[in-house]
CSV table of C-alpha atoms in Angstrom, one decimal:
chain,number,residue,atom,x,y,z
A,1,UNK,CA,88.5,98.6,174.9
A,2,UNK,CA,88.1,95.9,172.7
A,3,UNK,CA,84.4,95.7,172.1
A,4,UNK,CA,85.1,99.8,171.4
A,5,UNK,CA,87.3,99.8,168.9
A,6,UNK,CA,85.6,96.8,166.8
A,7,UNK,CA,82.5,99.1,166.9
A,8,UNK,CA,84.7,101.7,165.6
A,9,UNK,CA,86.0,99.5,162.7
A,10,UNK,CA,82.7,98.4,161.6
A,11,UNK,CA,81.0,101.6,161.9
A,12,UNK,CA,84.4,102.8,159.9
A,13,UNK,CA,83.6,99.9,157.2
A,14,UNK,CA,80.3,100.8,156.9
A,15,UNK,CA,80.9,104.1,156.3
A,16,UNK,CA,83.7,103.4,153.6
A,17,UNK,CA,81.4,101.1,152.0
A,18,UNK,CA,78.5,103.7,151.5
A,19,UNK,CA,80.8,106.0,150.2
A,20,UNK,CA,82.0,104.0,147.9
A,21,UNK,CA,78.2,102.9,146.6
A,22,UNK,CA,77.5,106.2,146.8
A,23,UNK,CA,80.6,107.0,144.2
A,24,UNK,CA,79.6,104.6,141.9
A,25,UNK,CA,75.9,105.4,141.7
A,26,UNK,CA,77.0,108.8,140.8
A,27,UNK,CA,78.9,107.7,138.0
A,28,UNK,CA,76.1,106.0,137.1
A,29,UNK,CA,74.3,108.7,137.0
A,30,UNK,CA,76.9,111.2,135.4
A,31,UNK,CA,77.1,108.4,132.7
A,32,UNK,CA,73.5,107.7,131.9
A,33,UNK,CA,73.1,111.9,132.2
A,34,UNK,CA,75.5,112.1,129.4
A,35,UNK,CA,73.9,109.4,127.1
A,36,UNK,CA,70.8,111.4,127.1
A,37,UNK,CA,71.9,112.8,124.0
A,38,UNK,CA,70.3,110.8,121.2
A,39,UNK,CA,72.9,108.8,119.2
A,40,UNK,CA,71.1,109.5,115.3
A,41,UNK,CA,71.2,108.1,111.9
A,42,UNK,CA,72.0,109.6,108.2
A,43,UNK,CA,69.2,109.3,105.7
A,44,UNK,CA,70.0,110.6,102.3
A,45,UNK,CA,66.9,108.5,100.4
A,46,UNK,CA,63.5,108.7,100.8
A,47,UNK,CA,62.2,105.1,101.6
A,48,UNK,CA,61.2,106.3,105.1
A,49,UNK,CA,58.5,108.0,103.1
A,50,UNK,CA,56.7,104.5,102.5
A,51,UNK,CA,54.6,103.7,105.3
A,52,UNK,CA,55.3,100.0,105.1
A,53,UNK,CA,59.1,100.7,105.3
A,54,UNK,CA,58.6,103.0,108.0
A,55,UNK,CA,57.4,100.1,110.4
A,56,UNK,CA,60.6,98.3,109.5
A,57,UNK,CA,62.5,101.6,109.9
A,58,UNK,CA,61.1,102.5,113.6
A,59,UNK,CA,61.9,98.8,114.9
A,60,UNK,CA,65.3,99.3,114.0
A,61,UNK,CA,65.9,102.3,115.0
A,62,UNK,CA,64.8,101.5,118.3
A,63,UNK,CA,66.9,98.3,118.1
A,64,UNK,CA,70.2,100.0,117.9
A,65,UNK,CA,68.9,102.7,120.1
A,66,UNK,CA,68.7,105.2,118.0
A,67,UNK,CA,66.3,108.9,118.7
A,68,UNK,CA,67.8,110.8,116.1
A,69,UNK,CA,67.2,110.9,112.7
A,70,UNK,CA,68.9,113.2,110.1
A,71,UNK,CA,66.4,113.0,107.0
A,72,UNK,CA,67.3,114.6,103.2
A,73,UNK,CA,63.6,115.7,101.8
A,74,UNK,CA,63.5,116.2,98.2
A,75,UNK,CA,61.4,119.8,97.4
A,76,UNK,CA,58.9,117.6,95.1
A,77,UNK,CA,58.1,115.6,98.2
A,78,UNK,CA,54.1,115.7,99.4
A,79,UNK,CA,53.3,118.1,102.4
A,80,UNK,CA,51.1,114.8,103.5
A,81,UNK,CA,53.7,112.7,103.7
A,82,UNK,CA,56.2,114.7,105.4
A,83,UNK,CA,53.6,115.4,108.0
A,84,UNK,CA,53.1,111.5,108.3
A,85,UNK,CA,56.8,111.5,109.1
A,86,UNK,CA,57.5,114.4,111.5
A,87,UNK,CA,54.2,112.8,113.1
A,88,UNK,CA,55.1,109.3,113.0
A,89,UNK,CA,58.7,110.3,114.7
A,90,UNK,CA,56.9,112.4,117.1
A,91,UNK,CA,55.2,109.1,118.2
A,92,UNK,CA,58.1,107.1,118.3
A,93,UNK,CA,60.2,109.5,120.2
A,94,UNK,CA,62.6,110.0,117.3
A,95,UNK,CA,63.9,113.6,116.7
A,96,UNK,CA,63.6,114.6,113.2
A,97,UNK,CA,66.1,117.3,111.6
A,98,UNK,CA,66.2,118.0,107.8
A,99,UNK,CA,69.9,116.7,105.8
A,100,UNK,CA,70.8,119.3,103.6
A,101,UNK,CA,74.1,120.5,102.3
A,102,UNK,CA,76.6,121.0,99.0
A,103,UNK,CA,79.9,121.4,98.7
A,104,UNK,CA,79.2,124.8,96.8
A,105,UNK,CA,77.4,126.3,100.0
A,106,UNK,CA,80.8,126.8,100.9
A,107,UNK,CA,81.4,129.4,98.5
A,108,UNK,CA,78.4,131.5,99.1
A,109,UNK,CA,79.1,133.6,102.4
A,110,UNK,CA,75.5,135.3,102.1
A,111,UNK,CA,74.4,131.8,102.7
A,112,UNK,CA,71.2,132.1,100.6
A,113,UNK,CA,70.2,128.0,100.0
A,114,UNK,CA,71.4,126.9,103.5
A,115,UNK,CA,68.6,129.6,104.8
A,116,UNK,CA,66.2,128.6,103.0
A,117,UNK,CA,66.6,125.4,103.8
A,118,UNK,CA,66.4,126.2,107.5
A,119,UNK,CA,63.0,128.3,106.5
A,120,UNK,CA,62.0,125.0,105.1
A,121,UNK,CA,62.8,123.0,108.2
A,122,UNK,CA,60.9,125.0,110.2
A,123,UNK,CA,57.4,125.2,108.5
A,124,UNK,CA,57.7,121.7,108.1
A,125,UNK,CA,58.1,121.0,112.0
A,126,UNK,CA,61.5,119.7,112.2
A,127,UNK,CA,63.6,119.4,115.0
A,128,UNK,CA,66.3,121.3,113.4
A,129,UNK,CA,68.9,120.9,110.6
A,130,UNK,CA,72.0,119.0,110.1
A,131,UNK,CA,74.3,121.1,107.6
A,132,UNK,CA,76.8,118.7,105.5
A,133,UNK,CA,78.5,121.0,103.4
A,134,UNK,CA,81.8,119.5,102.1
A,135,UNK,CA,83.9,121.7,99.5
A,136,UNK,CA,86.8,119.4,98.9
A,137,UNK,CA,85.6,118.7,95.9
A,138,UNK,CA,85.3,121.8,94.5
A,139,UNK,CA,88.0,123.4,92.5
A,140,UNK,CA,88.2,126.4,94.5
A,141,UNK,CA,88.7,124.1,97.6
A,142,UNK,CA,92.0,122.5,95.4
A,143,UNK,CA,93.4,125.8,94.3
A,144,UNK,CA,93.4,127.4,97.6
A,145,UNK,CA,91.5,125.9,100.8
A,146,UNK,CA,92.2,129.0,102.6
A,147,UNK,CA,89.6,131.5,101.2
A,148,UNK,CA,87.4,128.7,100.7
A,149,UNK,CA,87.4,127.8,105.0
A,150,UNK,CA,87.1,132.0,105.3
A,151,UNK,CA,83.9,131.9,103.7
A,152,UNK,CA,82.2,128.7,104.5
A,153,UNK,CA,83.1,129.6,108.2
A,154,UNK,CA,80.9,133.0,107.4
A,155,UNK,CA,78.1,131.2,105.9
A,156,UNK,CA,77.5,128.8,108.7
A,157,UNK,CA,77.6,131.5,111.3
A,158,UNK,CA,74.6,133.4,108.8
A,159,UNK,CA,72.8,130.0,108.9
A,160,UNK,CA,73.1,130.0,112.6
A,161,UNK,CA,71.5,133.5,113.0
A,162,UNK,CA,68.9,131.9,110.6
A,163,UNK,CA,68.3,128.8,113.2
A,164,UNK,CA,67.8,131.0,116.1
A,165,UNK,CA,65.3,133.5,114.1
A,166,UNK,CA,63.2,130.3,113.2
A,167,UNK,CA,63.7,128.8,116.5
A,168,UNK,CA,65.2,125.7,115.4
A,169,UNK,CA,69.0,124.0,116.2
A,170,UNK,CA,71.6,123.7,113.8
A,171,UNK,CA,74.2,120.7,113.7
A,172,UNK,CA,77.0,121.3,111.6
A,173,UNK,CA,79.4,118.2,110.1
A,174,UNK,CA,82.7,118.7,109.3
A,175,UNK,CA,85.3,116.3,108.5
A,176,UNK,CA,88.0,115.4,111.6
A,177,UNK,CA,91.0,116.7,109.8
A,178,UNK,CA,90.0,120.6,109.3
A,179,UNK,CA,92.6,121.3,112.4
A,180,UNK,CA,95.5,119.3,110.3
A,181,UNK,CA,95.0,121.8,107.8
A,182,UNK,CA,95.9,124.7,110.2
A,183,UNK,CA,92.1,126.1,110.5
A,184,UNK,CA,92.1,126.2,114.2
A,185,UNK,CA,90.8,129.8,114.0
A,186,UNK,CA,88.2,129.0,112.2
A,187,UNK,CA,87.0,125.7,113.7
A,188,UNK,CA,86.9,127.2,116.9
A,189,UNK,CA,84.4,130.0,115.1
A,190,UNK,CA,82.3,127.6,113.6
A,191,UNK,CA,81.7,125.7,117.0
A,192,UNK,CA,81.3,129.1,119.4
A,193,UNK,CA,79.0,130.8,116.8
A,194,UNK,CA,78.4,128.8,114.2
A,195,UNK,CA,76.2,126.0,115.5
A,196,UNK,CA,74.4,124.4,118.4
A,197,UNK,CA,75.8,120.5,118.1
A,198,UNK,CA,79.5,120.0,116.2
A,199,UNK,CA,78.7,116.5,114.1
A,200,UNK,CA,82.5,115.0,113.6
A,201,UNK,CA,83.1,112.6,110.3
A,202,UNK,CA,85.4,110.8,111.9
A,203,UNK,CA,86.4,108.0,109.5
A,204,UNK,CA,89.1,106.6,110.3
A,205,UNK,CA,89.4,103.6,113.0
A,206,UNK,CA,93.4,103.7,113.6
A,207,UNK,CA,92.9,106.7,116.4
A,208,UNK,CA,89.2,107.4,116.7
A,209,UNK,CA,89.7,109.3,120.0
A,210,UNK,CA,92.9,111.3,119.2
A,211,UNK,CA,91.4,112.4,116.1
A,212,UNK,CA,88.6,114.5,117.5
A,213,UNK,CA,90.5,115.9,120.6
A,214,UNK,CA,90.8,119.2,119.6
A,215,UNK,CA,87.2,119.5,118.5
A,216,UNK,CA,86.1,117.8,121.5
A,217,UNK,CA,88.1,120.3,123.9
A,218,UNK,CA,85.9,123.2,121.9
A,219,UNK,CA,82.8,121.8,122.3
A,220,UNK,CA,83.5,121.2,126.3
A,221,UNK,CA,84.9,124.8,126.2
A,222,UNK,CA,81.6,126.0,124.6
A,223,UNK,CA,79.0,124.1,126.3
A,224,UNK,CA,78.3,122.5,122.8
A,225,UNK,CA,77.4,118.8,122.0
A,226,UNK,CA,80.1,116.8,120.3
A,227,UNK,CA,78.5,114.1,117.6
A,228,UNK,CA,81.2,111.6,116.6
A,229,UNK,CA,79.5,110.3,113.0
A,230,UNK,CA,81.0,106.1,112.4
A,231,UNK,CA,80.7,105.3,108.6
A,232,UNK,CA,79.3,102.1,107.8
A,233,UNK,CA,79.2,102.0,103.7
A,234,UNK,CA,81.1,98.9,102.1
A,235,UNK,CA,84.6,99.0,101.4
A,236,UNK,CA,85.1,100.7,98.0
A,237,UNK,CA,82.1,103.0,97.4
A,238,UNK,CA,82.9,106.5,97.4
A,239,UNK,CA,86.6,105.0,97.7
A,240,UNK,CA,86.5,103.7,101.6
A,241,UNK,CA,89.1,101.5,102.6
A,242,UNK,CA,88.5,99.2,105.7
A,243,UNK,CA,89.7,101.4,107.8
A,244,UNK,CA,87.1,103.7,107.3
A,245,UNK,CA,84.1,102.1,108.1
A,246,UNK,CA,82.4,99.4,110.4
A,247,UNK,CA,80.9,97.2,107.7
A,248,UNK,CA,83.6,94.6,107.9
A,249,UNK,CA,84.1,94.9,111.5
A,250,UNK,CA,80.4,94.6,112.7
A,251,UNK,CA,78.4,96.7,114.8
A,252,UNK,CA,79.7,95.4,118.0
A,253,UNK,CA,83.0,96.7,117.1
A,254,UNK,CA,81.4,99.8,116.5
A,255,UNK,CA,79.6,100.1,119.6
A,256,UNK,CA,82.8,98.8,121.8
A,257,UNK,CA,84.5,102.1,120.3
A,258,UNK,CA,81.7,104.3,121.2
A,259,UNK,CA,81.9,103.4,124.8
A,260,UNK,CA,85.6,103.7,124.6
A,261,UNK,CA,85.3,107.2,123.3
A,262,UNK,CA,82.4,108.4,125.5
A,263,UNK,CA,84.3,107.1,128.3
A,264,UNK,CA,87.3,109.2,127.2
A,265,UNK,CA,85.8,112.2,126.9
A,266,UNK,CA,83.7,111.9,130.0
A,267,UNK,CA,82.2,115.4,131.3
A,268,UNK,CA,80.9,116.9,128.2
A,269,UNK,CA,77.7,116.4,125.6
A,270,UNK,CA,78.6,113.5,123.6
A,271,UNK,CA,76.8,111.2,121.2
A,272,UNK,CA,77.1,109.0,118.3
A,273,UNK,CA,75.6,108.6,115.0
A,274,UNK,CA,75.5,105.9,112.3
A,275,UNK,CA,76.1,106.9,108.3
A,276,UNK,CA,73.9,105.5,106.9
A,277,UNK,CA,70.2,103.7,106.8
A,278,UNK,CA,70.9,101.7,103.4
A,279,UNK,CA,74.0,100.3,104.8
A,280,UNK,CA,72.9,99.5,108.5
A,281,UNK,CA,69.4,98.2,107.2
A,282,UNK,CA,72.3,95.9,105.2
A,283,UNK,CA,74.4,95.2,108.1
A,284,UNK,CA,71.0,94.0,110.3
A,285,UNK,CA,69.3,92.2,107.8
C-alpha cells in the first residue's frame, strides 16, 4: 500500500511539474508572440540618406533592437537615393514608413496633402506611413478644440480609405491626453476606422501605464496595434521638462518601463518606439 501510493505521489509530482513548465513556456511564447511587433524610431532629418551614416545608423538600430523606422523625405530628395534606402532597410530587415504630418492637416477634412503623401509612400515602396498631425498649435485649435478634433478625426479616416486603395498601412500619433479633453467619441473613431496601428506620445514618466489605458482598451477592442512613443530630446528643447523624456534617466530606465508596460497590457499588439535618431545617436555615442 505503501510502495502504491508513493508511485502515486511521484507520478502526481511529475505531472504538476510538467504542467507547470508547460505554463511557463507558454508565456514564453505569448510574450515573445507579442514582441513580434517591431519597436521603431522617429527620423525627422535626412542623414540616413548618406551612405556612410547609414552603416552607423543600421548597427544601432539593430543594437537597441529596433525594425522600424519612421523616415520624413523631403520632396527634392533623389529617386536614387530613396531607392538605396527602402533597399538598404529591405536588407537589414528594417520596415520603412514615410514621417509626414502638420498641425494644419487638421483643418482640412478633404485631406488633400496627407493623400498625397500616402500616393507618395506608395510609389516609392514604403511600408506605410506614420501620420503626426498635431493642431495645438494652431489658433483654431486655441479658440475652440472641438471643431478642430471633428475634422481632423474626418481627415484621418479619408487618409485611411487612401492607405487601403494604395495598399499600404497607416499609423496614426496622437498625443496621450486627447481622452482628458472629453474626445472619447472621437478617439475611439480614429482608432476603429481611422488607422491600422494607434502610435501614443506618451511623454510623461509620472504614470506611463495609466496614461494610455483608455487608448490601449480600444486598440484591444479593435484588434489594432498600440505603439507607446518614449521621448528622448534634452531637457528644454521644444520646452521638455525631465519628466518628459529619457535623456537624463538613460536608456535602461527606458527599457525597464517598456517591459513594465508591455507586461501590463499583456494580450494585445504592443510595441515601443524611440523619438528620435539625433538624440539616441547622442545618448549611445
Amino acid at each position: 500500500m505503501i510502495i502504491i501510493l508513493l508511485v502515486l505521489v511521484v507520478a502526481l509530482t511529475s505531472f504538476c511539474v510538467f504542467l507547470l513548465l508547460r505554463s511557463r513556456d507558454g508565456a514564453t511564447e505569448i510574450k515573445e508572440d507579442l514582441r513580434k511587433y517591431g519597436d521603431g524610431l522617429f527620423s525627422w532629418h535626412d542623414e540616413i540618406f548618406d551612405a556612410e551614416e547609414r552603416e552607423d545608423f543600421f548597427r544601432m538600430m539593430k543594437e537597441q533592437g529596433l525594425t522600424e523606422l519612421y523616415q520624413d523625405v523631403p520632396f527634392n530628395k533623389s529617386a536614387s537615393s530613396i531607392k538605396e534606402l527602402v533597399s538598404e532597410c529591405e536588407q537589414n530587415g528594417v520596415r520603412l514608413y514615410l514621417l509626414v504630418g502638420e498641425p494644419e492637416w487638421a483643418l482640412d477634412k478633404s485631406a488633400v496633402k496627407l493623400r498625397t503623401e500616402i500616393q507618395r509612400a506608395a510609389l516609392m515602396g514604403f511600408s506605410g506611413v506614420m501620420v503626426d498631425v498635431e493642431p495645438g498649435s494652431t489658433d483654431e485649435w486655441k479658440d475652440d478644440r472641438g471643431p478642430v478634433m471633428e475634422t481632423m478625426t474626418k481627415m484621418l479616416l479619408r487618409g485611411k480609405a487612401a492607405a487601403e486603395e494604395n495598399g499600404i498601412e497607416m499609423i496614426v500619433c496622437l498625443s496621450y491626453y486627447y481622452d482628458d479633453y472629453g474626445f472619447e467619441d472621437e478617439l475611439e473613431e480614429i482608432v476603429e476606422n481611422g488607422c491600422d496601428s494607434l502610435a501614443i506620445m506618451n511623454y510623461d514618466r509620472a504614470d506611463e501605464i495609466g496614461q494610455i489605458e483608455n487608448e490601449a482598451a480600444l486598440c484591444k477592442k479593435y484588434g489594432k496595434r498600440l505603439i507607446n512613443i518614449y521621448e528622448l530630446q534634452e531637457v528644454g528643447k521644444y520646452g521638455l521638462e525631465e519628466s518628459h523624456t529619457y535623456r537624463e534617466a538613460g536608456l535602461s530606465a527606458l527599457k525597464e518601463s517598456a517591459e513594465k508596460l508591455i507586461d501590463h497590457y499583456s494580450g494585445m499588439k504592443i510595441s515601443t518606439s524611440l523619438h528620435d535618431y539625433r538624440a539616441l545617436k547622442a545618448m549611445t555615442e
